[in-house]
Short mmCIF file of C-alpha atoms and ligand atoms in Angstrom, two decimals:
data_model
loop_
_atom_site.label_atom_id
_atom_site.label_comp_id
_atom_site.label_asym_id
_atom_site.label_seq_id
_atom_site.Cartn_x
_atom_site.Cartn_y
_atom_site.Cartn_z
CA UNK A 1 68.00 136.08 106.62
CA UNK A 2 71.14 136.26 108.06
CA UNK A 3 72.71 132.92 109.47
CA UNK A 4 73.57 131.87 112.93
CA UNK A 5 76.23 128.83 112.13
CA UNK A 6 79.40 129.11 113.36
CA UNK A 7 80.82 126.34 111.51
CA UNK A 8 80.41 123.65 108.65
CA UNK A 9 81.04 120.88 109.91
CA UNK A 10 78.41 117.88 108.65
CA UNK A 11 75.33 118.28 106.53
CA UNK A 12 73.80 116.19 109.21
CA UNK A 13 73.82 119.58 111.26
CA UNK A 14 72.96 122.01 108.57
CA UNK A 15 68.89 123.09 108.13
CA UNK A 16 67.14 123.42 105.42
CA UNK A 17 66.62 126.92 106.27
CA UNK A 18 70.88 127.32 106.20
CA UNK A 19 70.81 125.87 103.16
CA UNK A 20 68.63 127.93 101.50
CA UNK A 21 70.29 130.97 102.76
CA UNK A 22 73.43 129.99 101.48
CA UNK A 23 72.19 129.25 98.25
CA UNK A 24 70.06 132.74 98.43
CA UNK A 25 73.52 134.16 98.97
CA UNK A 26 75.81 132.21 96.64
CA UNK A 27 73.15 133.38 94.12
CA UNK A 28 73.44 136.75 94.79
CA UNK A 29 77.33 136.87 94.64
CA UNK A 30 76.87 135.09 91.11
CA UNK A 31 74.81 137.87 89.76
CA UNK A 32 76.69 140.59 91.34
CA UNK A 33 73.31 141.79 93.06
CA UNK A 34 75.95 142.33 96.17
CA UNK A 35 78.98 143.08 97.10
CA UNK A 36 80.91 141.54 100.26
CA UNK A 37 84.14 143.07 101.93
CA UNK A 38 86.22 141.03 103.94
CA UNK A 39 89.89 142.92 103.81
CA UNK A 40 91.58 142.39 106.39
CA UNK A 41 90.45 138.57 106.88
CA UNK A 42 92.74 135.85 106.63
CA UNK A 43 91.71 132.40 106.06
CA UNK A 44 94.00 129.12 106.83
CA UNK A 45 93.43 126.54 104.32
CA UNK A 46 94.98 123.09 105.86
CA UNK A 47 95.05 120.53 103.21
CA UNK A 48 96.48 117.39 104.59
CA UNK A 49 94.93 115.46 101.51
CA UNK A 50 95.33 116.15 97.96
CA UNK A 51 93.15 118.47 96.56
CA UNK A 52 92.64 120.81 93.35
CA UNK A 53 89.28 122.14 93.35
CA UNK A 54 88.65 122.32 96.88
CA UNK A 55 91.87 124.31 98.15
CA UNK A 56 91.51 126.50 94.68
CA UNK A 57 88.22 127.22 95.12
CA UNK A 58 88.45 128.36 98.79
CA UNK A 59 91.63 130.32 97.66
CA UNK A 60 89.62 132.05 94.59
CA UNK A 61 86.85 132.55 97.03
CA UNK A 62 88.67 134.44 99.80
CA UNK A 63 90.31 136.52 97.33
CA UNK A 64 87.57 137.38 95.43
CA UNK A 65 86.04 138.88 98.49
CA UNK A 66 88.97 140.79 99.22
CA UNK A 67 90.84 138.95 101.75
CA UNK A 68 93.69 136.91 102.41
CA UNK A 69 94.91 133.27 102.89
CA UNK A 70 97.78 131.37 104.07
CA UNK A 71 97.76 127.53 102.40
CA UNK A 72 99.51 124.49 103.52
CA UNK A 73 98.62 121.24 100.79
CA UNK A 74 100.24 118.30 101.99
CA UNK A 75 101.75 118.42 105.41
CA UNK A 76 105.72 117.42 103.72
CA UNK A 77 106.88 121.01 104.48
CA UNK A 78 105.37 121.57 107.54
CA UNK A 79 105.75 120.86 111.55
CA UNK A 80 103.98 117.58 111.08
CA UNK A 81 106.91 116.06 109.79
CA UNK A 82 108.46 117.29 112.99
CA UNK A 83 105.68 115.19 115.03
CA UNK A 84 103.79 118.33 115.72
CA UNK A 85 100.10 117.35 116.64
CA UNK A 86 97.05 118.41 114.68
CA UNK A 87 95.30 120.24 117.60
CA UNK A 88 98.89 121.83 117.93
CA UNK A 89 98.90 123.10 114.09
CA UNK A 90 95.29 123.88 114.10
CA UNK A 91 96.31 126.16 117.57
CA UNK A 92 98.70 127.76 115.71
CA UNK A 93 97.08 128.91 112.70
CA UNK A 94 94.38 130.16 114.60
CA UNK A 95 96.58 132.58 116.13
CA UNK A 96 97.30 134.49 112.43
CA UNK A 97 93.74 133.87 111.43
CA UNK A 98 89.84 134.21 111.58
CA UNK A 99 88.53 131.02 109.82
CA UNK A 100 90.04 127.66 109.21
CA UNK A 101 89.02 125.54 106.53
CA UNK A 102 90.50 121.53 106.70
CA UNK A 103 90.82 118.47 104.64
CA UNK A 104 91.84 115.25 106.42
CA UNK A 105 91.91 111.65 105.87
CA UNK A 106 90.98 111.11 109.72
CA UNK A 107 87.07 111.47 109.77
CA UNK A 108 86.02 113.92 112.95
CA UNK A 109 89.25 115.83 112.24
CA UNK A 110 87.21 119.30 111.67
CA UNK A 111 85.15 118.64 114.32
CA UNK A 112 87.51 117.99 116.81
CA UNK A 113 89.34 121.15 115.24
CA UNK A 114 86.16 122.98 116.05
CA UNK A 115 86.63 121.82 119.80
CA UNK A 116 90.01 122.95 120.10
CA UNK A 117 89.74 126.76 119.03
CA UNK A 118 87.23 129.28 119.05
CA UNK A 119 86.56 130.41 115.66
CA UNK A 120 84.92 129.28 112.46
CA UNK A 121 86.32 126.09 110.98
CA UNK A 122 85.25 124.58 107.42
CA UNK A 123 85.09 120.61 106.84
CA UNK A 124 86.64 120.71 103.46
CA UNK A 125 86.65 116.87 103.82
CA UNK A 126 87.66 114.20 106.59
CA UNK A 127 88.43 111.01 105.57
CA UNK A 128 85.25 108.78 104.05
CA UNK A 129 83.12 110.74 106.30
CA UNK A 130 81.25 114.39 105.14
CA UNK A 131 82.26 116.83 102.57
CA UNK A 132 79.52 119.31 103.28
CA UNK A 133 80.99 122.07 101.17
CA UNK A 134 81.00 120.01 97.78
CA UNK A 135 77.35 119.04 98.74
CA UNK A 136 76.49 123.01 99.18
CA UNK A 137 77.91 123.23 95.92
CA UNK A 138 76.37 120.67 94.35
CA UNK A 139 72.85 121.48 95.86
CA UNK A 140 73.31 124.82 94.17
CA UNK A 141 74.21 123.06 91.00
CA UNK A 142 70.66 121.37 91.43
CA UNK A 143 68.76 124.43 91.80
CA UNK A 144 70.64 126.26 89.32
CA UNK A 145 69.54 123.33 86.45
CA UNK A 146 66.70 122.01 87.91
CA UNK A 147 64.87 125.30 89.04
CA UNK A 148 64.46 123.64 92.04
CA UNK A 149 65.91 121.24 94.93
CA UNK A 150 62.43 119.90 95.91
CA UNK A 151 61.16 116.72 94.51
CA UNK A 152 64.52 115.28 92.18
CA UNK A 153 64.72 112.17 91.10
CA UNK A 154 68.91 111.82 91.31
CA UNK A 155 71.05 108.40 90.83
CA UNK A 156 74.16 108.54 92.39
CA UNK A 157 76.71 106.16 91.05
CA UNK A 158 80.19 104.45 91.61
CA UNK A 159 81.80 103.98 95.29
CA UNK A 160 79.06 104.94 97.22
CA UNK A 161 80.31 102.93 100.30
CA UNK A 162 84.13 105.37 100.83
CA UNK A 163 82.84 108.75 99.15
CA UNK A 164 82.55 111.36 101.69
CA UNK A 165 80.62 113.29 98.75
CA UNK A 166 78.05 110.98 98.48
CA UNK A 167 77.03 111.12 102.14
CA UNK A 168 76.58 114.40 102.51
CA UNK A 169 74.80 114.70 99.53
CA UNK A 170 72.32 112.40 100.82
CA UNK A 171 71.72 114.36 104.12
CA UNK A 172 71.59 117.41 102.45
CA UNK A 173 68.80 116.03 99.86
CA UNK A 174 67.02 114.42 102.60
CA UNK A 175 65.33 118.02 103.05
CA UNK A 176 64.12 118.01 100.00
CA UNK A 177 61.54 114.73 99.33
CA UNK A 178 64.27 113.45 96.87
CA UNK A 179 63.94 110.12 95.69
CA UNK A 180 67.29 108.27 95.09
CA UNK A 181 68.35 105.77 92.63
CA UNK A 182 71.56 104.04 94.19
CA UNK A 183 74.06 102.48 91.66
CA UNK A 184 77.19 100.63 92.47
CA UNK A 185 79.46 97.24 92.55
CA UNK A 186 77.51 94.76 94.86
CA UNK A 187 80.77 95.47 97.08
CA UNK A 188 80.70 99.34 97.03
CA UNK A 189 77.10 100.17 98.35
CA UNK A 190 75.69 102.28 100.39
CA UNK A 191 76.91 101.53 104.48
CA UNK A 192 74.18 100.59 106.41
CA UNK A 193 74.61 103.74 108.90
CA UNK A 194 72.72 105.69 105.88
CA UNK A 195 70.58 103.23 105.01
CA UNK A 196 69.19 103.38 108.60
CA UNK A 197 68.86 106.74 108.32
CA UNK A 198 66.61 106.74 104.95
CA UNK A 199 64.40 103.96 106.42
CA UNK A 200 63.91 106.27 109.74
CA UNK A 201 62.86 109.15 107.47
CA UNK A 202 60.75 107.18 105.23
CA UNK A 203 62.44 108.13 102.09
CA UNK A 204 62.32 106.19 99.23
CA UNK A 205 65.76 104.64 97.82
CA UNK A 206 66.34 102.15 95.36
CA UNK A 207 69.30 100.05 94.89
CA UNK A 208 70.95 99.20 91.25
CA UNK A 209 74.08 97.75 89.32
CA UNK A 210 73.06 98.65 85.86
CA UNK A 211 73.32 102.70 85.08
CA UNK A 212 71.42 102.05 81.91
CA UNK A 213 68.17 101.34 84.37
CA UNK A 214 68.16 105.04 85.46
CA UNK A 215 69.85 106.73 82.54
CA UNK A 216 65.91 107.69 81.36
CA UNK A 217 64.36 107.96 84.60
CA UNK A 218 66.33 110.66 86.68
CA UNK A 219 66.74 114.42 86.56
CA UNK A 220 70.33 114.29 87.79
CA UNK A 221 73.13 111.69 87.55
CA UNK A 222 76.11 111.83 89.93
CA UNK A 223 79.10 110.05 89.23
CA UNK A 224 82.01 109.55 91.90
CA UNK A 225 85.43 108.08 91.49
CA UNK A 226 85.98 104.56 92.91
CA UNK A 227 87.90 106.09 96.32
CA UNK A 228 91.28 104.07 95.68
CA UNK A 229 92.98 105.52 98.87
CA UNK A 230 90.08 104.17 100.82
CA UNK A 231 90.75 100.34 100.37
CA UNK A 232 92.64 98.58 102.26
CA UNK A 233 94.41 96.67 99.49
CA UNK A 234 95.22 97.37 95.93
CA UNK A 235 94.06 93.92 95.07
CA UNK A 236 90.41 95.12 96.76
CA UNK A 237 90.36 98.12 94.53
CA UNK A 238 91.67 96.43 91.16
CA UNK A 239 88.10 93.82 91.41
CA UNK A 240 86.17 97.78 91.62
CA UNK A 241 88.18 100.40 89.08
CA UNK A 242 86.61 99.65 86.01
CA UNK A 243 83.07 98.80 87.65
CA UNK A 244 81.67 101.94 85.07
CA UNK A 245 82.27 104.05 82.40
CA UNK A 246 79.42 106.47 80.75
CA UNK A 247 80.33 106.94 77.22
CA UNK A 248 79.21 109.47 74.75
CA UNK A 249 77.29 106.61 72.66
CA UNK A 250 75.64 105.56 76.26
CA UNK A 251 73.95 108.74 76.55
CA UNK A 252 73.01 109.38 72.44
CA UNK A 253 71.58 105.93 72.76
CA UNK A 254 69.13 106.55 75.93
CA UNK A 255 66.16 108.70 76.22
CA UNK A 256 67.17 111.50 78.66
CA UNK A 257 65.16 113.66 80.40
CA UNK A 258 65.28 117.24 78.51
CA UNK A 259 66.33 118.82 81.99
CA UNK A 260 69.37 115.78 82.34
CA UNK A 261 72.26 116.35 84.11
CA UNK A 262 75.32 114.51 84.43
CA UNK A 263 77.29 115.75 87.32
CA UNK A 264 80.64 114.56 89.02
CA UNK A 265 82.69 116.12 92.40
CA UNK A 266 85.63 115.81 90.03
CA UNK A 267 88.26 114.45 89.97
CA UNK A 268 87.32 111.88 87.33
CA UNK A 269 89.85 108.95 86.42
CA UNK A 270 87.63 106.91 83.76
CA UNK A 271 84.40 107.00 84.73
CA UNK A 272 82.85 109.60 82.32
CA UNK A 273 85.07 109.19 78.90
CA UNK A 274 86.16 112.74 77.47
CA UNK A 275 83.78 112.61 74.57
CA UNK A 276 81.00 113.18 77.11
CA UNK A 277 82.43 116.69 78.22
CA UNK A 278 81.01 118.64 74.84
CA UNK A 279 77.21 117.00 75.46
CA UNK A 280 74.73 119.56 77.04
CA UNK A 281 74.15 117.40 80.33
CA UNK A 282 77.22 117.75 80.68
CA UNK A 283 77.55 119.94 84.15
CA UNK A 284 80.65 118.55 86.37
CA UNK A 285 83.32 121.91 85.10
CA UNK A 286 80.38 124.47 85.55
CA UNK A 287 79.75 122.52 89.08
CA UNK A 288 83.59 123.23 89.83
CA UNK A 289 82.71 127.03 88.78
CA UNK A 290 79.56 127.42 91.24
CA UNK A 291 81.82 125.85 93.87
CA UNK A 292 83.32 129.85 94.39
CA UNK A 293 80.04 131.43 94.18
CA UNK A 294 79.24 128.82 97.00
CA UNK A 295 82.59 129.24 98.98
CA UNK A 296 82.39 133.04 98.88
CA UNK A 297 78.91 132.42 100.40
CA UNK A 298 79.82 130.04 103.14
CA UNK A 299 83.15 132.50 104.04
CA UNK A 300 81.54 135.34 104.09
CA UNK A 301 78.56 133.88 106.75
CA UNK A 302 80.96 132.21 108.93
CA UNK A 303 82.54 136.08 108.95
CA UNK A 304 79.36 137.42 109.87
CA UNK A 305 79.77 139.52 106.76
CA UNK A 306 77.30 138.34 104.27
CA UNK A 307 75.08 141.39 105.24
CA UNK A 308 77.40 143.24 102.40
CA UNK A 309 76.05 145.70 100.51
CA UNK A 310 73.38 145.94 97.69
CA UNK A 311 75.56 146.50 94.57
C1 NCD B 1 85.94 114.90 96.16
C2 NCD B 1 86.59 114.62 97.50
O1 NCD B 1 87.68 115.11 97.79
O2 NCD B 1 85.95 113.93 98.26
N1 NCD B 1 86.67 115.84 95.41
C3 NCD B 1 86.41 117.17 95.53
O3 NCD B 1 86.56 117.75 96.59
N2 NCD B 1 85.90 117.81 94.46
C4 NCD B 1 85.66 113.67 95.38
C5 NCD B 1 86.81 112.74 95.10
O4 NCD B 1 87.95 112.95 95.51
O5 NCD B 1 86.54 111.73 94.44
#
């Protein structure tokens, strides 16, 4: 089934039939079952936020499918400093190139991007708002371990009130009769926009403080930084940092789920110790890895090239 979006913008406008098409097609591209062409494509990656994964990913992505990109992380070198607007820059890239993909700390920026020019532009991120291409990634990562999306019982842990991962994770689960197991800082919870949401749909959510309440009873646990360039004070964020750490001897000393997964957008500061990483639950570096599969899928839609070719 070939897709009709034109951009990714919010998983609060993505189907569950787009979903499974990308994930269909990121599949695909993992097994080498097809093979996608896009020389002579160039894709603008705009970072105006800090970003490894994302901005690597996209770059690895575009490349692997044969085409080209011109990357600007951080706007210090660029017309910005000048006092050049952002509909100006996002103008001018979109002269050299046929899809845009943006991070921003200004939530709406890629949708306002998306009003300005007429070609495909990517949400890589805006502010605390969506991150719909970590949550395509990471709803891969679910099928991929889980066999399926449907039904997962997933707790999703640490600032849940600033991370833009965590809210598009949520919309994109809510196709999927997911039951969630919310776990944060009394002051970090889930805003009451989402909440709202939930209640409308009649899905079943659960809020906790104590990650060793869910440790035994989910399929999937998903960790997130506490979002220091969020708060509005340092003092703010020093009463949150430490809120949770999952140690090694934390997981030995619960009964997991055979099927467990701990995943995590990355980056992590000190919220999963190190000792963790060699455990089989954990997923959060083979996440980062499914994140191209995923990008080369979402690329090569917006492109109108996913047709490609049965390898
Ligand atoms: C996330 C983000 O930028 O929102 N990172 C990422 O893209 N993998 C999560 C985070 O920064 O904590």
């Amino acid at each position: 089934m070939e897709c009709e979006m034109k951009h990714i913008i919010s998983m609060r406008d993505i189907s569950k039939n787009e979903i499974s098409s990308l994930i269909d097609l990121a599949q695909k591209i993992e097994a080498q079952e097809i093979n996608i062409d896009i020389s002579g494509r160039l894709a603008a990656l705009l970072f105006f936020e800090p970003s490894t994964r994302t901005a690597f990913s996209f770059d690895t992505a575009v490349k692997r499918l044969g085409g080209a990109t011109i990357v600007m992380q951080g706007s210090s070198n660029s017309s910005v400093q000048k006092g050049e607007s952002f509909a100006d820059t996002v103008m001018t890239v979109s002269q050299y190139a046929d899809i845009v993909v943006i991070r921003s700390a200004t939530e709406g920026a890629a949708r306002y991007a998306s009003e300005v020019v007429d070609l495909p532009i990517v949400n890589a991120g805006d502010g605390a708002n969506q991150h719909p291409t970590q949550t395509l990634l990471d709803l891969y990562s679910i099928k991929k371990t889980q066999g399926q999306i449907e039904n997962v019982k997933i707790a999703i842990v640490g600032d849940l009130k600033y991370g833009r991962a965590v809210y598009s994770l949520v919309y994109g689960l809510m196709h999927f009769n997911a039951e969630f197991y919310f776990v944060s800082p009394e002051h970090l919870r889930i805003r009451d926009y989402l909440k709202g949401d939930l209640d409308a749909r009649g899905i079943p959510y659960h809020e906790l403080e104590e990650i060793t309440d869910v440790l035994n009873v989910v399929d999937v646990m998903y960790v997130t930084r506490i979002q220091r360039e969020r708060f509005a004070g340092q003092e703010e964020y020093e009463k949150v940092k430490d809120s949770y750490q999952i140690s090694r001897s934390m997981i030995e000393a619960a009964s997991i789920k055979p099927n467990f997964k701990l995943m995590h957008p990355l980056p992590r500061v000190n919220e999963i110790t190190t000792d963790v990483d060699k455990l089989p639950c954990a997923y959060y570096f083979d996440q980062a890895k499914n994140g191209v599969y995923m990008r080369q899928a979402i690329i090569s839609t917006l492109l109108g090239a996913a047709g490609g070719q049965e390898a």
